[in-house]
Structure formats: structure tokens, C-alpha cells
PDB file of C-alpha atoms in Angstrom:
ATOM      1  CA  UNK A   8     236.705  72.333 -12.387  1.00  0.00           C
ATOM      2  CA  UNK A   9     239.747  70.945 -10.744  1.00  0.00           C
ATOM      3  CA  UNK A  10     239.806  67.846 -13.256  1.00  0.00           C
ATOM      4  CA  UNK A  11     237.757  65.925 -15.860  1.00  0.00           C
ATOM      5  CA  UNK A  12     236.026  63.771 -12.319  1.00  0.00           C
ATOM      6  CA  UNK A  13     232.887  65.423 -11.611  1.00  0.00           C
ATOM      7  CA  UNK A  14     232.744  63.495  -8.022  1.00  0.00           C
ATOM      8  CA  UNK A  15     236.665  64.563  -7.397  1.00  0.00           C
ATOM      9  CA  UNK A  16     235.557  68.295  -8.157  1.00  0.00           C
ATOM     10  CA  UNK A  17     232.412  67.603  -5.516  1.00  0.00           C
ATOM     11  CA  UNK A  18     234.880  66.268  -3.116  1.00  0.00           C
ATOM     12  CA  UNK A  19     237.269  69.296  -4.179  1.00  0.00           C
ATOM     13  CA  UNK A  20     234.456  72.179  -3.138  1.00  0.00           C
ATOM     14  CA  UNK A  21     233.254  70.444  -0.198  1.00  0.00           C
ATOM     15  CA  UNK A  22     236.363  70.009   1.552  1.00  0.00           C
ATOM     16  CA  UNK A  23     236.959  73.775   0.923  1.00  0.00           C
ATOM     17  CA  UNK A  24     232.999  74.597   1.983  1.00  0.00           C
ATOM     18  CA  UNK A  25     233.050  72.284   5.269  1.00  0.00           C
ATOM     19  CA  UNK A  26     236.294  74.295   6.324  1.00  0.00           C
ATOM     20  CA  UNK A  27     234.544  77.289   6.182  1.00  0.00           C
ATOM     21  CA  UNK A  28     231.608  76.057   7.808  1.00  0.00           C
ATOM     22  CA  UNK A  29     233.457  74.957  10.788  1.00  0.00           C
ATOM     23  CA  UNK A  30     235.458  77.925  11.605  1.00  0.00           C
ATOM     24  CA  UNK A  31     231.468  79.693  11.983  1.00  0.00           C
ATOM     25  CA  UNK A  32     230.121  76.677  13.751  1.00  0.00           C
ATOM     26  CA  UNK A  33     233.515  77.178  16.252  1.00  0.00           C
ATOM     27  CA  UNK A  34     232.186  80.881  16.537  1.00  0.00           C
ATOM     28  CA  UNK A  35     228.675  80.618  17.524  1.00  0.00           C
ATOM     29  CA  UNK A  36     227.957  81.180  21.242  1.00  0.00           C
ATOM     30  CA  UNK A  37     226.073  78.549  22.670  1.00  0.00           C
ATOM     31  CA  UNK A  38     225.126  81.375  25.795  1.00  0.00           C
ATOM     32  CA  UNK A  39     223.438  82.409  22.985  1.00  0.00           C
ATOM     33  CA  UNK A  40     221.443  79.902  21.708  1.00  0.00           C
ATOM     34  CA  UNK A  41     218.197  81.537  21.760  1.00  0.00           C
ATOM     35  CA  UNK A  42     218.810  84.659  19.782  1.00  0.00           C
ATOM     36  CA  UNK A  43     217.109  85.132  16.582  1.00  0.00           C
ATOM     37  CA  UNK A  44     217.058  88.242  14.697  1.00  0.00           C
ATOM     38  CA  UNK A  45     213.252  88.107  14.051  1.00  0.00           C
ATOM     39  CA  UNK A  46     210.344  86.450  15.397  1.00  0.00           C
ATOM     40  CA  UNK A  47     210.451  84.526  12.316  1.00  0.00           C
ATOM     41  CA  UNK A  48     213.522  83.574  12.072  1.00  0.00           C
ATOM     42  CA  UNK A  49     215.301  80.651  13.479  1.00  0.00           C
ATOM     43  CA  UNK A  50     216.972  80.609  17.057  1.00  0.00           C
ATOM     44  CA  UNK A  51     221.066  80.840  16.285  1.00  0.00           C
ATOM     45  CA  UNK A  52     221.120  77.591  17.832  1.00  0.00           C
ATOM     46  CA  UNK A  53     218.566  76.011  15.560  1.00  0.00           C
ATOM     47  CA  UNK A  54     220.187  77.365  12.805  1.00  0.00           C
ATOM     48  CA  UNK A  55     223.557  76.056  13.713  1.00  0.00           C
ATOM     49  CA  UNK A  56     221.811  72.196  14.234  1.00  0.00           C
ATOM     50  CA  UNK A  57     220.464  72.887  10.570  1.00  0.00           C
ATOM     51  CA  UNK A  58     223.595  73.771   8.891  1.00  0.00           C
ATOM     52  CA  UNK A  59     225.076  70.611  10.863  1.00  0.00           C
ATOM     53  CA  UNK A  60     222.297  68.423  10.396  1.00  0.00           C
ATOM     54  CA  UNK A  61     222.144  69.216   6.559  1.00  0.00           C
ATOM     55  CA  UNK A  62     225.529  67.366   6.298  1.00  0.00           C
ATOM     56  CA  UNK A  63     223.557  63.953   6.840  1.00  0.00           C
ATOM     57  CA  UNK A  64     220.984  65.098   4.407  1.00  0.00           C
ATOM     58  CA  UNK A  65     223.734  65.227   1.726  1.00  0.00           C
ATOM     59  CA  UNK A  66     224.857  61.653   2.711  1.00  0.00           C
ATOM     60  CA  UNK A  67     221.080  60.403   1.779  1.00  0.00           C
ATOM     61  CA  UNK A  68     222.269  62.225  -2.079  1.00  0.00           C
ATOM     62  CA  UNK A  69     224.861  59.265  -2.419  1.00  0.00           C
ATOM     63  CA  UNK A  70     223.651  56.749  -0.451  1.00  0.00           C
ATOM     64  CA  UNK A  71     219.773  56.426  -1.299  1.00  0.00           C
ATOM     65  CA  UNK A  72     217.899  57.132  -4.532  1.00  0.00           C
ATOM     66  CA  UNK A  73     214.972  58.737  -2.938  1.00  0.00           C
ATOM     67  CA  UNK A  74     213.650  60.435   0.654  1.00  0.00           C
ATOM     68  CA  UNK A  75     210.072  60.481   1.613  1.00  0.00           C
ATOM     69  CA  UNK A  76     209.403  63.021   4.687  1.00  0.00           C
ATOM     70  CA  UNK A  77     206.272  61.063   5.165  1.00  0.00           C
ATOM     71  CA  UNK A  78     208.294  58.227   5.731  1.00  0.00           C
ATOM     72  CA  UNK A  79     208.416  57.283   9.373  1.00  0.00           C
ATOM     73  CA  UNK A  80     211.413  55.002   9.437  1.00  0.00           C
ATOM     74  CA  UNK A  81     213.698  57.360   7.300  1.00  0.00           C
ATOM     75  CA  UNK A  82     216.631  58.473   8.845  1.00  0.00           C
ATOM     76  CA  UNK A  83     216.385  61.304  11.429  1.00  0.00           C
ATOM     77  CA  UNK A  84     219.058  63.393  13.040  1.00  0.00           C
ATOM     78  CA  UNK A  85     219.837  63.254  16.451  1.00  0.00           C
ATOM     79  CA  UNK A  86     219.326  65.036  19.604  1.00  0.00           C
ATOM     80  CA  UNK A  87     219.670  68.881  19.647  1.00  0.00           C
ATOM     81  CA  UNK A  88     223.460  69.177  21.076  1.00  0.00           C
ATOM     82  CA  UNK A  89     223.514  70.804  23.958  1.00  0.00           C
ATOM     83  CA  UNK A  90     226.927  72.499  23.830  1.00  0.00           C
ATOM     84  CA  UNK A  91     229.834  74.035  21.505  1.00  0.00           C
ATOM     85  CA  UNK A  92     231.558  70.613  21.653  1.00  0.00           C
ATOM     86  CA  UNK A  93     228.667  68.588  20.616  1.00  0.00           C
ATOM     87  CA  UNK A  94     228.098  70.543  17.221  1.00  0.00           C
ATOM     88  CA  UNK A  95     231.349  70.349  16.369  1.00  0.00           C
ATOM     89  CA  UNK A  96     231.196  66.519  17.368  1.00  0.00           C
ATOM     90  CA  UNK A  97     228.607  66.007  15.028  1.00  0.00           C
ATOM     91  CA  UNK A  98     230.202  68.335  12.684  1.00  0.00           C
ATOM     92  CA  UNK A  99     233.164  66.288  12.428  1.00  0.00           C
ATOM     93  CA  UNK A 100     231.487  63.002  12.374  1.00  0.00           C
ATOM     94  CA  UNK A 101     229.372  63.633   9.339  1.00  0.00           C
ATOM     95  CA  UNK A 102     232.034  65.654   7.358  1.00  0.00           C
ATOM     96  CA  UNK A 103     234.013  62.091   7.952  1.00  0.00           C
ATOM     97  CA  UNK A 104     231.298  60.219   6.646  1.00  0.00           C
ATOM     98  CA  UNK A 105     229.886  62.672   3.884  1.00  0.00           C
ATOM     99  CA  UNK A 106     233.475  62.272   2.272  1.00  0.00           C
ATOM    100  CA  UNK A 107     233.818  58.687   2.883  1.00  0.00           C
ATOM    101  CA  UNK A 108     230.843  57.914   1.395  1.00  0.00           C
ATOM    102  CA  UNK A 109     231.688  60.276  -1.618  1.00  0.00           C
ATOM    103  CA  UNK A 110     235.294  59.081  -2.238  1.00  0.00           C
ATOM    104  CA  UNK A 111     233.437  55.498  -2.423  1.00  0.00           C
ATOM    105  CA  UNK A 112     231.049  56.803  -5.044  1.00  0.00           C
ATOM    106  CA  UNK A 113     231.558  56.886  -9.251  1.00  0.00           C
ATOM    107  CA  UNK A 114     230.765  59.800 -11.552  1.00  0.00           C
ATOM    108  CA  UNK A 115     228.378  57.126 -12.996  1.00  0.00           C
ATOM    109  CA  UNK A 116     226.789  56.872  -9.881  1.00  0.00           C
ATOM    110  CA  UNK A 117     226.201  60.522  -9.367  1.00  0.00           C
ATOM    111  CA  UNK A 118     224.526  60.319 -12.749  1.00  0.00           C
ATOM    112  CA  UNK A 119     221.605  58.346 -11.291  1.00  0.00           C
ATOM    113  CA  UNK A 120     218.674  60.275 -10.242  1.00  0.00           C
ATOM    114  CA  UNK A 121     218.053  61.241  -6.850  1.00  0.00           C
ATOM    115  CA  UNK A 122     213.831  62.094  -5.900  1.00  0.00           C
ATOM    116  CA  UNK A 123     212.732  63.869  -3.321  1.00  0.00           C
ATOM    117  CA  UNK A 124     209.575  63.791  -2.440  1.00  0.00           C
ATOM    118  CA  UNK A 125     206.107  63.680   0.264  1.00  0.00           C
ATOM    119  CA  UNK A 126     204.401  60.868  -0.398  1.00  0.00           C
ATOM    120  CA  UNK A 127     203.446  61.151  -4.485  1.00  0.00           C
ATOM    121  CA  UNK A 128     204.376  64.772  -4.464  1.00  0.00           C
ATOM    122  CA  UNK A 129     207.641  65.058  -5.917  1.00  0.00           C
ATOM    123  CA  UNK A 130     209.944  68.242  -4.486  1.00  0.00           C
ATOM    124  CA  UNK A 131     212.942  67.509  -5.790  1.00  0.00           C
ATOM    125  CA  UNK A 132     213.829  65.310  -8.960  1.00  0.00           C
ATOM    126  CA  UNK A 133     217.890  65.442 -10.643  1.00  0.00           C
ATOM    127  CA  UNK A 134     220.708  63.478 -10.473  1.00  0.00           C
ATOM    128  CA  UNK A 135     222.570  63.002  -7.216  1.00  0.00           C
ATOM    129  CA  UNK A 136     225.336  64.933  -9.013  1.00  0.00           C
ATOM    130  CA  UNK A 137     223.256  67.858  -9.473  1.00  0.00           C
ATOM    131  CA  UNK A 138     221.229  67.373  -5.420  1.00  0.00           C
ATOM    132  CA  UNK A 139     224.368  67.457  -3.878  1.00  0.00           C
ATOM    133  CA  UNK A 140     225.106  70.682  -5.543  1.00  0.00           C
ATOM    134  CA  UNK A 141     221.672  72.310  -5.654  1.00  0.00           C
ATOM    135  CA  UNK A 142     220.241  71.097  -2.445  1.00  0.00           C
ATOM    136  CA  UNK A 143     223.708  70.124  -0.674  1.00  0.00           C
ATOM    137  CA  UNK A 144     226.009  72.462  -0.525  1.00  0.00           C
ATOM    138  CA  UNK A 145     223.701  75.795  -2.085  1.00  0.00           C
ATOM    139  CA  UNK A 146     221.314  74.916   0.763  1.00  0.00           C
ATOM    140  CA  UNK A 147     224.515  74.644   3.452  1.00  0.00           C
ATOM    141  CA  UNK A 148     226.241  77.920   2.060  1.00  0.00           C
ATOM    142  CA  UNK A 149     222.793  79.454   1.971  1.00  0.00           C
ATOM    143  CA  UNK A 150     222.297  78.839   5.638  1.00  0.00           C
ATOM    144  CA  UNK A 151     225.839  79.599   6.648  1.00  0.00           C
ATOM    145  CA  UNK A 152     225.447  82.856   5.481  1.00  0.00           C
ATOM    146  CA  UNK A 153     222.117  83.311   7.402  1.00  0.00           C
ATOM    147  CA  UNK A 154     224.778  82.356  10.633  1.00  0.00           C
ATOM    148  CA  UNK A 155     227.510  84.698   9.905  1.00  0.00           C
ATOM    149  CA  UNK A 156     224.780  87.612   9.919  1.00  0.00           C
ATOM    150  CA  UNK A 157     223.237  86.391  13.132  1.00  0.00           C
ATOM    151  CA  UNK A 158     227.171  86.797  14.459  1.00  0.00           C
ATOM    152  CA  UNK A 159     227.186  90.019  12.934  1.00  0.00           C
ATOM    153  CA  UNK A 160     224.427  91.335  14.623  1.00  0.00           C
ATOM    154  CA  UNK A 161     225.585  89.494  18.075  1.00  0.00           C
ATOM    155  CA  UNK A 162     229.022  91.956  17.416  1.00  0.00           C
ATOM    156  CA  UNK A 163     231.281  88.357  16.667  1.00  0.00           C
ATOM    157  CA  UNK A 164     234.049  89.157  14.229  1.00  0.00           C
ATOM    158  CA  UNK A 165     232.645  86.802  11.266  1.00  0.00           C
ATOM    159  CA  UNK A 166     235.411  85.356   9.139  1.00  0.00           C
ATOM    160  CA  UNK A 167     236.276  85.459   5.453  1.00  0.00           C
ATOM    161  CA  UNK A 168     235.257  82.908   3.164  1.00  0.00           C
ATOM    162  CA  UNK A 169     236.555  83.653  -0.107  1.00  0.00           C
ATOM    163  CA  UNK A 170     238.574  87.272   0.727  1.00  0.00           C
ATOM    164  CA  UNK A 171     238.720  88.853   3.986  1.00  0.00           C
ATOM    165  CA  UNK A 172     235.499  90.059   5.545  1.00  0.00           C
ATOM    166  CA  UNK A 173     235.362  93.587   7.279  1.00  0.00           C
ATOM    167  CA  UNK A 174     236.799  91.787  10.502  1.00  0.00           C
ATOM    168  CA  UNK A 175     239.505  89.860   9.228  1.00  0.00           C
ATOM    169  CA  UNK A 176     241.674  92.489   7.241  1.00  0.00           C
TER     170      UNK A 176
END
């Protein structure tokens, strides 16, 4: 804990998690987007849109007290980018908004509960505090990690995050 604000200490480990996130997003090759390790997995290019995407799922966190995917007028991301420079676009322009909209916000606020849910069956339920967290940035660092092995195995030096990696001595 940086100090006694538990949105300043959000603010505080995002800005040091969307750095990191960025310099993987600038290393992912969109030549090749269609890679996935397994048949199961996702393509590296899906996976990147995810990991960018999930930025305007944390937004919903602060802004909204619930999500419904059976809603049909919730918010949805937009098209698939279809280069390098339109992830990091995108990238850029909901890290900018994700931090507005938290600077704008109250540790009071984040108190509030936050539900998600499919029609009457709840997945999620706990404060927007704790869903920013849990399913914000766990869920981003989860699936940036997923990236930097899918660099690994394309042979892309993969940066350090907190230490050098084996690349970056």
C-alpha cells in the first residue's frame, strides 16, 4: 500500500500493470496473428484483443453497478484491430479512460458492490474495490502472462515485469 487511499493504491498498481502490458502488446507480431499454441487455445491475436478489450471491462467496475451478458444493449467492444497500431490505439485510449474514470472515483464509491451476472445467475458479486482487483487486473495479468508464453514459444525476447526475464539480463 502506497498510502491510506485504497483507489490511489488501485491507480498506483495499474499504472505500473498497464506499462507492462504495453511493452508485450508492442511485441506481438501481427504476421502472426493466427498462432496458437494448442487447438484449444486462443489465436495470439485473440488473445492480444482480450487483454486489450479487458481494459473496458474494468471501466464497467467504476462506472456501472452491475453487467448482464444476456443483456443486448450492454456495452460491447469494438472491431477486431486489424494491425499493431490499432491495438495499441485502443490500448491507449482505454488506459486514458480507465484512469480518468478512476481518478474521478471515491474510496466510498469503490465500497459499493459491483454484480456480475447472466440473467438471475449471479457470477460475480463484491465491491468494485475488490472486481477491479479480482476480475480487473488478476484477470489482465493472468492473460498477459498467457501472451508472453505465446512470444516465448514464437522465439520473441519477452520482457521483465518485476526483475529481468531470461532475455532481458
Amino acid at each position: 500500500m502506497h498510502t491510506s487511499s485504497f483507489q490511489q493504491n488501485i491507480l498506483a498498481e495499474l499504472n505500473h500493470e498497464l506499462a507492462g502490458t504495453r511493452t508485450i502488446l508492442e511485441r506481438v507480431p501481427y504476421e502472426h496473428a493466427e498462432f496458437r499454441p494448442h487447438p484449444k487455445s486462443m489465436s495470439l491475436w485473440q488473445l492480444a484483443t482480450h487483454v486489450v478489450n479487458l481494459l473496458a471491462f474494468k471501466s464497467l467496475f467504476v462506472t456501472h453497478d452491475s453487467r448482464d451478458f444476456l443483456d443486448p444493449n450492454a456495452p460491447k467492444p469494438g472491431p477486431t484491430p486489424t494491425s499493431k497500431e490499432e491495438l495499441l490505439a485502443r490500448f491507449d485510449e482505454y488506459s486514458a479512460l480507465l484512469r480518468e474514470q478512476l481518478q474521478a472515483t471515491t474510496d466510498e464509491s469503490l465500497t459499493h458492490n459491483f454484480r456480475l451476472h447472466r440473467g438471475e445467475q449471479t457470477i460475480f458479486e463484491q465491491s468494485k474495490g475488490a472486481a477491479i482487483r479480482l476480475m480487473g487486473l488478476n484477470h489482465s495479468i493472468h492473460h498477459r502472462g498467457q501472451l508472453t508464453v505465446y512470444l516465448r514459444l514464437l522465439d520473441i525476447p519477452v520482457p521483465g515485469f518485476y526483475g529481468p526475464s531470461a532475455d532481458e539480463k
